[in-house]
Amino acid sequence: MGAAADTLCAALLLAVCLHVQGFRRPDVYSVRVFSEVRNRYAKTLLTTRVANPARRAQEITFDAVLPDKAFISGFVIEMDGKAYHAYVKGKEEARREYHEAVAQGRGAAHVAVSARDSNVVQVSVNVEAQTKVTFNLTYEQLLEREAGAYHLRINLNPGQVVRDLSVEVRVEEQAPLRLVQVPSMRSDNEITDEPDDTTDPLARIERPTPSSAFVRWSPTEQEQRQRGKEGVSGQLVVRYDVDRYASPNQILVSEDGYFVHFYAPPGLPPLPKHVIFVLDVSGSMHGRKLEQLKTAMHTILDELNEGDTFSLIPFASEVKVWQPDEPLIFTYLREERLNRESIKNGVVPATRENIAKAKRSVDSFEAIGVTYMYEALETALLVSKAALLSERRSNAPMVVLLTDGEPNGGISNTDEIVRLVTERNRETAAALFTLAFGSGADYGFLRRLALRNGGIGKKIYEAGDAHLQLRNFYRQIASPLLAGVTFKYDYDKVDEASVTTASFKSLYRGGELVVAGRLFDDGRSPGAVGPWYRVDSSSGNASVAGASVAAAPSAERLWAYLRVRQLLDQNAASPDQAVREEAKRIALQYSFVTEVTSLVVVKPNETSISDLESPPLSPGAAYTPGVFQADDGRVTLWAGPLNFDHSSVPLHSAPKWLQAVSMVVAVLIVFVFN
């Protein structure tokens, strides 16, 4: 009884001490998200207002989750009636200015870009007692068409019930909208096998015109509590698409001469394909990962189209090519060469009988051995070549590699693997897609390997829905409609140097190809320009009705975003200083935070401070939105004294003049790629 009483007294004493010192939880009293989508290009402003109700200064943390392909284009901290604006510099210049500001005793913030497919942003700011701070974060992105629709994803996790919580999205397109949906908000990362066509009951959708939509989502405090003890937490998605039959081949031209070309013709039949599944069954795949692979492969095999061919190449310490009428037996002693007959017989028509046999073989997989990854890819390319030399040579070749680790058998140098695979793939030109399963896989290497070979890399997260992640990714590439697609322009009217990537390996069902560039002065009037574009393909019918050319608001930022993104992908595939410098030049010009640029905030520096007493540009606006972006990788943003000890002396104990000089800063932003 005495011990219990002592414990109770200690707890009460601690509570009294905390009360005396003024410890109170920061109050997130307003979270507003406004996103404007014009012709697929989205600009999103996240404004979060937080109060420090305590009687002492304390650190307030602001969290935000951004889409992985979004570029931060504006960051403003508002305190004490002033706004502290960030500005973009080259990465090395930003780092130098940051250290100079710290050395001079000024607060500084430095953002250098390095949830699933997202960047997790965390900002910590030291805020004076009983004062408020406002964070304004702006980011931009070009929405990509996936599974037949565009998806604007907004992540919300204020960590408490918020008095003023709202999301507003405005969508404006030139073509009529055929679909506008707001599926029920997901409260976790995992996907389900159920269709997400249910509408979130809190969403309000208005259609002012056939080509525009306004979405508002604003739960009351009671409605937030109904979704969780600490309020809402999850991802709100606005999904929409345009009428493809009204605009299968759309070109938008702005007054400044920039144009964007959207191409996604409807009604095309899928091309027959030869898909080669290169599957890691080494020891590290043991347990749930292997079972999820088997489950996913059952679904994927069922979704092969009539006329397709496929191959299964499981690998570990040995590489095997599956054949329908032979048992798949692993000895785990690597053979130096597979015989030519087994490679030829590994090209299998996608009949019901063969698919059933393949499923039984997949069920027999066991995880054991090391990872002979290069040898497996070499074998896949030999199988692809055999298919091209056979009567099925018209089938579009694609290789899908899934691995959960790094190559540790045979050739293990990743640079050498990229070089050798790319050289060997020149003859067959197979699209190579790489799936990095779990945290043990080297995603950077796998992404580079895919980009060098006309494919994409994708992370598969270790979770209960991994089999659905695998299935959903496959569905994005399951139906190639066109192969070898090339956009050709009249370079007497179009500035050739301005044109973004104009050649694509394939167009897949549910997707879209996008090209942007700039017209010369005599081509800026859409109606006055004669034919200056053509779309060709090596396989499939690329000729659709002539493009509809229409005037549109400025397409310059869309062009800049697309150009920088493609240059960064190009540099990731094949590091090139000239490409990197060009990406940096454009990113600086348009204030995009990328892997080659950084964001800097300095305080007090009157040149970087704007007076909030001046009237805003639009009703309800707290500041003029800037433009900046964060790229793939890990980002650290510091503002304030370079002090990694967050338990430093509270600012309210310092003299007033010192508080005024160093109060805001201790800003740490970390973009974490899951």
XYZ file of C-alpha atoms in Angstrom:
674
model
C 0.000 0.000 0.000
C 2.870 2.336 0.853
C 4.560 1.731 -2.508
C 1.321 2.434 -4.341
C 0.846 5.649 -2.369
C 4.404 6.722 -3.177
C 3.807 6.037 -6.854
C 0.588 8.033 -6.798
C 2.270 10.945 -5.027
C 5.105 10.892 -7.553
C 2.641 10.909 -10.418
C 0.720 13.808 -8.898
C 3.949 15.711 -8.274
C 4.980 15.143 -11.909
C 1.582 16.380 -13.107
C 1.911 19.502 -10.937
C 5.436 20.139 -12.250
C 4.277 19.770 -15.837
C 1.399 22.163 -15.173
C 3.687 24.689 -13.491
C 6.147 24.550 -16.378
C 3.260 25.054 -18.801
C 3.500 21.828 -20.855
C 0.426 21.585 -23.079
C -0.067 19.763 -26.340
C 0.200 22.014 -29.424
C -3.210 22.745 -30.919
C -3.554 22.081 -34.646
C -6.605 24.270 -35.121
C -6.712 24.539 -38.917
C -5.702 22.301 -41.831
C -6.738 23.404 -45.293
C -5.796 21.794 -48.586
C -6.550 23.483 -51.882
C -5.632 21.793 -55.141
C -6.163 23.196 -58.610
C -5.894 20.746 -61.510
C -5.731 22.230 -64.989
C -5.238 19.881 -67.912
C -3.761 17.146 -65.660
C -1.310 19.558 -63.980
C -2.000 19.881 -60.250
C -0.839 22.621 -57.870
C -1.619 21.885 -54.247
C -1.362 24.250 -51.286
C -1.362 22.743 -47.784
C -1.878 25.324 -45.018
C -1.569 24.161 -41.399
C -2.069 26.511 -38.442
C -0.814 25.492 -35.016
C -1.021 27.263 -31.645
C 1.308 26.810 -28.696
C -1.067 27.114 -25.693
C 1.706 26.461 -23.172
C 3.335 29.078 -20.953
C 6.763 28.244 -22.330
C 8.306 27.859 -25.740
C 8.120 24.389 -27.183
C 8.883 22.522 -30.368
C 5.930 22.072 -32.698
C 6.040 19.382 -35.359
C 4.251 19.624 -38.691
C 3.822 16.457 -40.762
C 2.881 16.142 -44.425
C 3.002 13.297 -46.926
C 3.592 14.240 -50.563
C 3.220 12.105 -53.694
C 6.600 10.718 -54.729
C 6.594 12.498 -58.103
C 5.506 15.884 -56.798
C 7.879 18.848 -56.781
C 7.691 21.193 -53.794
C 7.371 24.662 -55.228
C 6.779 26.850 -52.211
C 7.447 26.857 -48.478
C 6.535 29.734 -46.167
C 6.584 29.948 -42.365
C 4.376 32.686 -40.866
C 5.138 33.962 -37.355
C 4.907 37.270 -35.524
C 3.100 38.940 -38.429
C 5.858 38.136 -40.911
C 6.312 35.488 -43.576
C 9.644 33.760 -44.065
C 9.926 32.621 -47.669
C 12.195 29.880 -48.925
C 14.211 30.241 -52.104
C 15.818 27.674 -54.373
C 19.541 27.318 -55.006
C 21.805 24.711 -56.502
C 22.509 21.992 -53.967
C 26.089 23.037 -53.227
C 25.266 26.764 -53.124
C 22.358 26.111 -50.776
C 24.495 24.072 -48.430
C 27.153 26.823 -48.393
C 24.630 29.621 -47.703
C 23.049 27.557 -44.969
C 26.340 27.075 -43.139
C 27.200 30.763 -43.580
C 23.859 31.765 -42.033
C 24.405 29.443 -39.097
C 27.934 30.772 -38.557
C 26.572 34.340 -38.468
C 23.985 33.421 -35.840
C 20.995 33.668 -38.158
C 18.302 31.024 -38.333
C 18.491 29.020 -41.526
C 16.635 26.252 -43.254
C 18.118 24.035 -45.930
C 15.970 21.574 -47.875
C 17.828 19.174 -50.127
C 15.869 16.378 -51.733
C 17.097 13.058 -51.453
C 4.075 6.482 -46.876
C 4.296 4.295 -49.850
C 5.276 5.920 -53.082
C 5.524 9.208 -51.229
C 7.779 11.572 -49.328
C 7.095 11.911 -45.628
C 7.791 15.493 -44.577
C 8.390 16.370 -40.952
C 8.962 19.952 -39.839
C 9.894 20.897 -36.261
C 9.763 24.558 -35.229
C 10.511 26.154 -31.856
C 7.503 28.390 -31.074
C 7.187 30.975 -28.315
C 4.685 30.588 -25.479
C 1.047 31.236 -26.401
C 1.817 32.172 -29.983
C 0.888 30.671 -33.333
C 2.715 29.431 -36.409
C 1.430 28.782 -39.919
C 3.072 26.431 -42.410
C 2.331 26.864 -46.118
C 3.569 24.073 -48.349
C 2.996 24.149 -52.118
C 3.757 21.294 -54.469
C 3.128 20.534 -58.133
C 2.780 17.410 -60.219
C 1.601 16.146 -63.576
C -1.072 13.536 -62.904
C -0.343 10.294 -64.729
C -3.139 8.184 -66.149
C -3.279 4.783 -64.430
C -5.938 2.112 -64.882
C -7.979 4.439 -67.061
C -8.081 7.483 -64.771
C -6.049 10.286 -63.189
C -5.562 10.105 -59.432
C -4.950 13.123 -57.206
C -3.867 11.709 -53.839
C -4.030 13.862 -50.711
C -2.668 12.470 -47.456
C -4.098 13.692 -44.164
C -2.848 12.915 -40.669
C -3.148 15.917 -38.325
C -2.855 13.645 -35.278
C -5.885 15.207 -33.554
C -9.390 16.446 -34.185
C -9.145 19.778 -36.024
C -11.670 22.593 -35.649
C -11.192 23.732 -39.252
C -10.400 20.861 -41.633
C -11.154 21.039 -45.344
C -9.990 19.770 -48.714
C -11.022 21.568 -51.892
C -10.140 20.390 -55.393
C -10.931 22.187 -58.639
C -10.551 20.266 -61.897
C -10.644 21.996 -65.281
C -10.044 20.205 -68.566
C -10.554 21.183 -72.192
C -12.389 17.936 -72.941
C -15.593 16.805 -71.190
C -15.102 14.819 -67.979
C -16.565 11.339 -68.220
C -15.752 10.381 -64.638
C -15.316 12.180 -61.293
C -15.134 10.043 -58.151
C -13.974 10.328 -54.546
C -13.616 6.770 -53.210
C -13.976 6.127 -49.495
C -10.952 7.431 -47.619
C -8.379 4.727 -46.912
C -7.112 4.665 -43.342
C -4.020 2.550 -44.027
C -1.510 1.829 -46.768
C -2.715 -1.643 -47.624
C -4.920 -2.117 -50.647
C -7.837 -4.506 -50.802
C -9.259 -6.795 -53.438
C -12.581 -4.993 -53.312
C -13.506 -2.408 -55.974
C -13.033 1.157 -54.721
C -16.059 2.588 -56.505
C -17.821 3.523 -53.276
C -18.033 7.279 -52.693
C -16.802 8.833 -49.467
C -19.970 10.030 -47.690
C -18.313 13.321 -46.688
C -17.375 14.270 -50.259
C -19.431 16.826 -52.142
C -18.981 16.883 -55.927
C -20.254 19.723 -58.104
C -20.114 19.880 -61.909
C -20.286 23.560 -62.960
C -19.631 22.631 -66.602
C -19.187 19.368 -68.536
C -15.400 19.861 -68.460
C -14.972 20.971 -64.830
C -15.622 19.726 -61.325
C -15.383 21.039 -57.778
C -14.832 18.635 -54.877
C -15.178 19.631 -51.235
C -14.461 17.383 -48.250
C -14.888 19.055 -44.871
C -15.741 16.851 -41.874
C -17.033 18.362 -38.655
C -15.274 17.601 -35.377
C -17.890 14.959 -34.604
C -17.436 13.329 -38.028
C -13.670 13.278 -37.477
C -14.112 11.506 -34.122
C -16.308 8.912 -35.792
C -13.367 8.002 -38.008
C -10.848 7.701 -35.196
C -10.096 8.705 -31.643
C -7.413 11.105 -32.924
C -9.383 12.275 -35.923
C -8.931 11.381 -39.581
C -5.832 9.644 -40.870
C -5.504 8.334 -44.382
C -5.473 9.113 -48.069
C -8.211 10.978 -49.887
C -8.246 10.322 -53.632
C -9.964 12.336 -56.346
C -10.181 10.210 -59.466
C -11.270 11.515 -62.857
C -10.933 10.952 -66.576
C -11.824 12.772 -69.773
C -13.953 11.564 -72.660
C -11.429 9.669 -74.803
C -13.696 9.506 -77.814
C -14.069 13.295 -77.753
C -10.314 13.863 -77.476
C -8.183 10.794 -78.216
C -5.369 12.947 -79.576
C -5.375 16.362 -77.901
C -2.947 19.265 -78.307
C -3.235 22.329 -76.092
C -1.372 25.501 -77.079
C -0.960 28.491 -74.772
C -0.402 32.114 -75.729
C 3.255 31.925 -74.727
C 3.786 29.275 -77.411
C 4.140 26.216 -75.184
C 2.115 23.164 -76.131
C 1.274 19.829 -74.543
C 0.219 16.791 -76.556
C -1.957 14.163 -74.790
C -2.347 10.854 -76.621
C -4.547 7.945 -75.483
C -6.764 6.647 -78.311
C -9.632 4.407 -77.154
C -10.785 1.112 -78.613
C -7.406 -0.279 -79.668
C -7.067 -4.067 -79.328
C -4.159 -5.306 -77.185
C -1.047 -6.499 -78.991
C 0.013 -10.099 -78.418
C 2.951 -10.151 -76.012
C 5.650 -12.467 -74.785
C 6.123 -11.886 -71.073
C 9.069 -13.507 -69.299
C 8.712 -13.766 -65.520
C 12.144 -13.855 -63.860
C 11.395 -14.836 -60.255
C 13.792 -14.828 -57.319
C 13.320 -17.987 -55.218
C 16.540 -17.712 -53.215
C 16.663 -18.356 -49.485
C 15.676 -14.810 -48.513
C 12.248 -15.338 -50.155
C 11.393 -17.988 -47.575
C 8.047 -17.749 -45.787
C 5.348 -15.173 -46.459
C 7.103 -13.487 -49.389
C 7.244 -16.712 -51.387
C 3.613 -17.508 -50.588
C 2.578 -14.029 -51.727
C 4.546 -14.471 -54.937
C 2.697 -17.733 -55.607
C -0.689 -16.100 -54.942
C 0.113 -13.188 -57.240
C 1.370 -15.432 -60.040
C -1.881 -17.435 -59.996
C -3.853 -14.237 -60.670
C -1.354 -12.882 -63.199
C -1.279 -16.114 -65.205
C -5.076 -16.109 -65.368
C -4.973 -12.613 -66.868
C -2.778 -13.490 -69.857
C -4.565 -12.677 -73.105
C -5.383 -15.085 -75.876
C -2.487 -15.070 -78.340
C 0.107 -14.250 -75.663
C 3.143 -16.369 -74.915
C 4.934 -16.558 -71.594
C 8.002 -17.977 -69.907
C 8.831 -18.753 -66.274
C 12.439 -18.424 -65.139
C 12.802 -19.070 -61.394
C 16.331 -18.538 -60.122
C 18.468 -18.881 -57.032
C 21.791 -20.739 -57.099
C 20.587 -22.210 -60.367
C 18.591 -20.739 -63.229
C 15.731 -22.808 -64.589
C 13.563 -22.354 -67.683
C 10.165 -23.887 -67.089
C 8.756 -26.277 -69.699
C 5.143 -27.475 -69.499
C 5.835 -31.214 -69.760
C 8.973 -31.480 -67.647
C 9.240 -31.378 -63.853
C 10.908 -28.279 -62.438
C 13.653 -29.700 -60.260
C 16.297 -27.516 -58.623
C 19.627 -29.075 -57.719
C 21.047 -25.710 -56.507
C 24.314 -26.426 -58.261
C 24.628 -23.841 -60.971
C 24.921 -25.146 -64.529
C 27.267 -23.227 -66.804
C 24.900 -23.301 -69.779
C 21.291 -24.140 -70.461
C 20.845 -26.203 -73.581
C 19.361 -24.589 -76.649
C 16.350 -26.897 -76.701
C 15.240 -25.992 -73.189
C 15.423 -22.289 -74.061
C 13.330 -22.781 -77.197
C 10.739 -24.884 -75.353
C 10.510 -22.244 -72.661
C 8.375 -20.033 -74.944
C 4.897 -21.281 -74.028
C 1.517 -20.360 -75.579
C -0.946 -18.995 -73.014
C -3.514 -21.788 -73.301
C -5.715 -22.890 -70.412
C -3.839 -26.178 -70.185
C -0.411 -24.511 -70.077
C -1.563 -21.937 -67.531
C -2.854 -24.713 -65.243
C 0.497 -26.520 -65.537
C 2.383 -23.295 -64.820
C 0.343 -22.739 -61.638
C 1.206 -26.221 -60.378
C 4.861 -25.557 -61.067
C 4.739 -22.212 -59.265
C 3.191 -23.958 -56.254
C 6.257 -26.214 -56.121
C 8.708 -23.324 -55.694
C 10.949 -23.547 -52.633
C 13.185 -20.794 -51.313
C 16.801 -21.846 -50.992
C 20.202 -20.786 -52.278
C 21.830 -17.501 -53.319
C 20.947 -14.945 -56.011
C 22.363 -15.434 -59.502
C 20.522 -12.410 -60.865
C 22.610 -11.586 -63.926
C 22.578 -15.181 -65.097
C 18.799 -15.232 -64.801
C 18.466 -12.034 -66.858
C 20.914 -13.348 -69.437
C 18.759 -16.461 -69.747
C 15.609 -14.353 -70.094
C 17.124 -12.457 -73.010
C 18.133 -15.734 -74.677
C 14.540 -16.939 -74.330
C 13.292 -13.627 -75.752
C 15.641 -14.005 -78.718
C 14.412 -17.555 -79.303
C 10.836 -16.259 -79.401
C 11.766 -13.547 -81.903
C 13.339 -16.155 -84.177
C 10.253 -18.363 -83.993
C 6.893 -17.948 -85.664
C 5.800 -15.795 -82.695
C 8.263 -13.038 -83.475
C 5.463 -10.416 -83.666
C 4.716 -10.678 -79.943
C 5.909 -7.660 -77.954
C 8.704 -8.867 -75.635
C 8.786 -7.833 -71.965
C 10.770 -9.106 -68.997
C 9.431 -8.800 -65.433
C 12.110 -9.290 -62.764
C 11.100 -9.720 -59.127
C 13.744 -9.920 -56.427
C 13.977 -9.223 -52.708
C 17.728 -8.934 -52.449
C 20.987 -8.070 -54.138
C 22.966 -10.172 -56.618
C 25.375 -12.266 -54.560
C 26.159 -15.131 -56.906
C 28.018 -15.068 -60.215
C 28.387 -11.499 -61.496
C 27.450 -9.330 -58.528
C 28.726 -5.858 -59.498
C 25.559 -3.876 -60.188
C 27.179 -1.446 -62.651
C 28.492 -4.395 -64.636
C 25.067 -6.061 -64.619
C 23.418 -2.896 -65.974
C 26.039 -2.601 -68.707
C 25.905 -6.252 -69.774
C 22.115 -6.565 -69.727
C 21.709 -3.345 -71.724
C 24.208 -4.553 -74.339
C 22.571 -7.973 -74.657
C 19.108 -6.439 -74.892
C 19.896 -4.324 -77.951
C 18.970 -7.141 -80.299
C 15.621 -8.096 -78.770
C 14.747 -4.650 -77.289
C 12.611 -6.210 -74.570
C 11.028 -3.823 -72.077
C 12.485 -4.667 -68.657
C 10.382 -4.066 -65.557
C 11.948 -4.526 -62.137
C 10.126 -5.133 -58.853
C 12.064 -4.506 -55.646
C 10.333 -6.673 -53.039
C 10.956 -5.382 -49.517
C 13.660 -3.281 -47.933
C 16.471 -5.710 -48.743
C 16.299 -5.084 -52.482
C 18.593 -2.505 -54.069
C 15.913 -0.262 -55.546
C 18.343 2.299 -56.966
C 20.123 -0.380 -59.002
C 16.872 -2.032 -60.116
C 15.358 1.287 -61.176
C 18.470 2.169 -63.170
C 18.390 -1.254 -64.832
C 14.754 -0.759 -65.854
C 15.197 2.810 -67.109
C 18.147 1.772 -69.279
C 15.965 -0.904 -70.886
C 12.704 0.863 -71.623
C 10.840 -0.124 -68.476
C 10.208 1.168 -64.983
C 11.198 0.119 -61.490
C 8.649 -0.361 -58.742
C 8.830 -0.937 -54.989
C 6.754 -3.771 -53.567
C 6.245 -3.271 -49.839
C 6.408 -6.142 -47.380
C 2.847 -6.296 -46.081
C -0.237 -8.454 -46.180
C -1.234 -6.957 -49.548
C 2.048 -7.624 -51.383
C 0.331 -10.068 -53.739
C -2.167 -7.341 -54.676
C 0.649 -4.850 -55.237
C 2.259 -7.328 -57.640
C -1.024 -7.970 -59.422
C -1.889 -4.287 -59.752
C 1.509 -3.442 -61.187
C 1.214 -6.223 -63.740
C -2.210 -4.963 -64.782
C -0.669 -1.616 -65.725
C 1.551 -3.310 -68.319
C -0.594 -6.340 -69.159
C -2.110 -4.934 -72.358
C 0.265 -3.113 -74.717
C -1.794 -1.320 -77.372
C 1.024 0.180 -79.445
C 4.743 -0.504 -79.689
C 7.523 1.784 -80.896
C 5.455 4.985 -80.663
C 7.060 8.128 -82.114
C 5.713 11.677 -82.102
C 6.940 13.653 -85.106
C 6.667 17.426 -85.411
C 7.368 19.979 -88.119
C 10.544 21.552 -86.777
C 10.040 24.569 -88.985
C 7.191 25.393 -86.599
C 8.359 23.654 -83.402
C 11.549 24.369 -81.459
C 13.173 20.935 -81.636
C 15.393 21.563 -78.585
C 12.320 22.234 -76.441
C 10.519 18.965 -77.179
C 10.388 16.489 -74.290
C 10.749 12.734 -74.818
C 8.948 11.931 -78.073
C 9.691 8.200 -78.523
C 8.098 5.540 -76.337
C 8.547 1.795 -76.245
C 4.835 1.113 -75.680
C 1.440 2.550 -74.883
C -0.472 0.396 -72.407
C -4.208 0.146 -71.876
C -5.381 2.657 -69.282
C -2.302 4.848 -69.760
C -1.435 7.976 -71.717
C 1.562 9.381 -73.577
C 2.450 13.049 -73.030
C 4.828 15.267 -75.035
C 5.403 18.978 -74.505
C 7.411 21.635 -76.310
C 7.312 25.144 -77.712
C 6.172 26.586 -81.011
C 7.998 29.364 -82.789
C 6.269 32.747 -82.928
C 4.470 32.033 -86.206
C 2.843 28.927 -84.788
C 1.295 30.305 -81.626
C -2.215 30.626 -83.027
C -3.634 27.079 -82.914
C -6.214 27.656 -85.614
C -3.733 29.217 -88.039
C -1.229 26.382 -87.999
C -1.359 23.659 -90.605
C -0.510 20.012 -89.859
C 2.670 20.029 -87.769
C 2.450 16.716 -85.940
C 2.155 12.984 -86.628
C 2.117 9.872 -84.436
C 3.625 6.633 -85.779
C 4.093 3.167 -84.290
C 5.995 0.054 -85.287
C 3.148 -2.220 -84.090
C -0.538 -1.413 -83.786
C -2.649 1.273 -85.417
C -1.437 4.664 -84.178
C -3.355 6.654 -86.765
C -6.430 8.117 -85.104
C -8.457 11.121 -86.117
C -6.373 14.281 -86.386
C -5.504 15.916 -83.110
C -7.875 18.486 -81.712
C -5.819 21.653 -81.222
C -7.173 24.122 -78.688
C -6.043 27.193 -76.814
C -5.328 26.726 -73.104
C -3.855 28.595 -70.139
C -0.071 28.609 -69.964
C 1.505 25.191 -70.430
C 4.971 26.443 -69.530
C 5.137 25.029 -65.986
C 3.825 21.685 -67.178
C 6.561 21.643 -69.817
C 9.208 22.554 -67.225
C 8.003 19.862 -64.801
C 7.984 17.178 -67.489
C 11.375 18.254 -68.817
C 13.046 18.194 -65.390
C 11.464 14.871 -64.453
C 12.634 13.219 -67.666
C 16.147 14.672 -67.362
C 16.420 13.319 -63.817
C 15.253 9.884 -64.992
C 17.776 10.054 -67.820
C 20.541 10.890 -65.367
C 19.419 8.079 -63.051
C 19.652 5.604 -65.937
C 23.016 6.865 -67.209
C 24.734 9.452 -64.987
C 25.717 12.431 -67.137
C 26.956 15.760 -65.775
C 25.600 17.722 -68.745
C 22.128 16.233 -68.267
C 22.323 16.936 -64.544
C 23.317 20.571 -65.155
C 20.445 21.072 -67.595
C 17.985 19.667 -65.034
C 19.458 22.004 -62.435
C 19.189 25.030 -64.743
C 15.497 24.475 -65.445
C 14.716 23.567 -61.827
C 16.314 26.824 -60.639
C 14.470 28.842 -63.275
C 11.106 27.477 -62.146
C 11.974 27.113 -58.425
C 11.637 23.325 -58.253
C 13.316 21.533 -55.375
C 14.816 18.384 -56.864
C 17.717 16.074 -56.265
C 19.968 18.708 -57.885
C 18.529 21.764 -56.116
C 17.778 22.729 -52.529
C 15.553 25.110 -50.631
C 16.935 27.726 -48.239
C 15.211 29.881 -45.609
C 17.212 32.508 -43.704
C 15.951 34.547 -40.707
C 16.230 37.366 -39.908
C 17.019 38.516 -43.423
C 14.738 41.312 -44.529
C 15.178 40.442 -48.199
C 13.502 37.083 -47.579
C 10.659 38.432 -45.437
C 7.380 39.778 -46.745
C 4.988 41.817 -44.595
C 1.726 39.985 -43.967
C -0.078 43.262 -43.387
C -0.218 43.828 -47.147
C -3.507 42.515 -48.617
C -3.453 38.987 -50.081
C -3.992 38.483 -53.795
C -7.155 36.449 -53.361
C -9.863 36.273 -50.695
C -8.837 34.039 -47.824
C -5.264 33.703 -49.026
C -2.621 34.139 -46.348
C 0.261 34.554 -48.779
C 1.191 34.439 -52.401
C 1.823 30.768 -53.258
C 5.366 30.119 -54.398
C 6.678 27.350 -56.581
C 9.011 24.537 -55.494
C 9.396 20.750 -55.444
C 11.003 17.793 -53.757
C 12.347 14.831 -55.685
C 12.945 11.164 -54.954
C 15.379 10.471 -52.159
C 15.983 11.544 -48.603
C 15.628 15.229 -47.735
C 16.799 17.121 -44.706
C 15.663 20.693 -44.082
C 17.161 22.627 -41.181
C 16.248 26.132 -40.151
C 18.010 27.654 -37.206
C 21.127 26.994 -35.192
C 22.873 23.818 -36.290
C 21.978 21.965 -33.110
C 20.838 18.374 -33.415
C 19.913 18.239 -29.699
C 16.191 19.015 -29.608
C 16.274 19.283 -25.807
C 18.059 22.630 -25.852
C 17.264 25.474 -23.405
C 13.776 26.911 -24.026
C 13.837 30.185 -25.933
C 11.540 31.947 -23.475
C 14.395 31.930 -20.930
C 16.584 34.026 -23.244
C 16.557 37.847 -23.471
C 13.860 39.288 -25.707
C 16.335 40.546 -28.297
C 17.867 37.062 -28.560
C 14.431 35.498 -28.847
C 13.619 37.856 -31.701
C 16.794 36.875 -33.536
C 16.602 33.105 -33.147
C 13.050 32.083 -32.282
C 11.768 30.416 -35.501
C 14.116 28.128 -36.855
C 14.984 24.649 -35.729
C 13.196 23.386 -38.769
C 13.863 19.827 -39.718
C 12.205 18.381 -42.817
C 12.874 14.783 -43.638
C 11.464 13.168 -46.804
C 11.495 9.437 -46.081
C 10.885 6.995 -48.964
C 9.173 3.904 -47.686
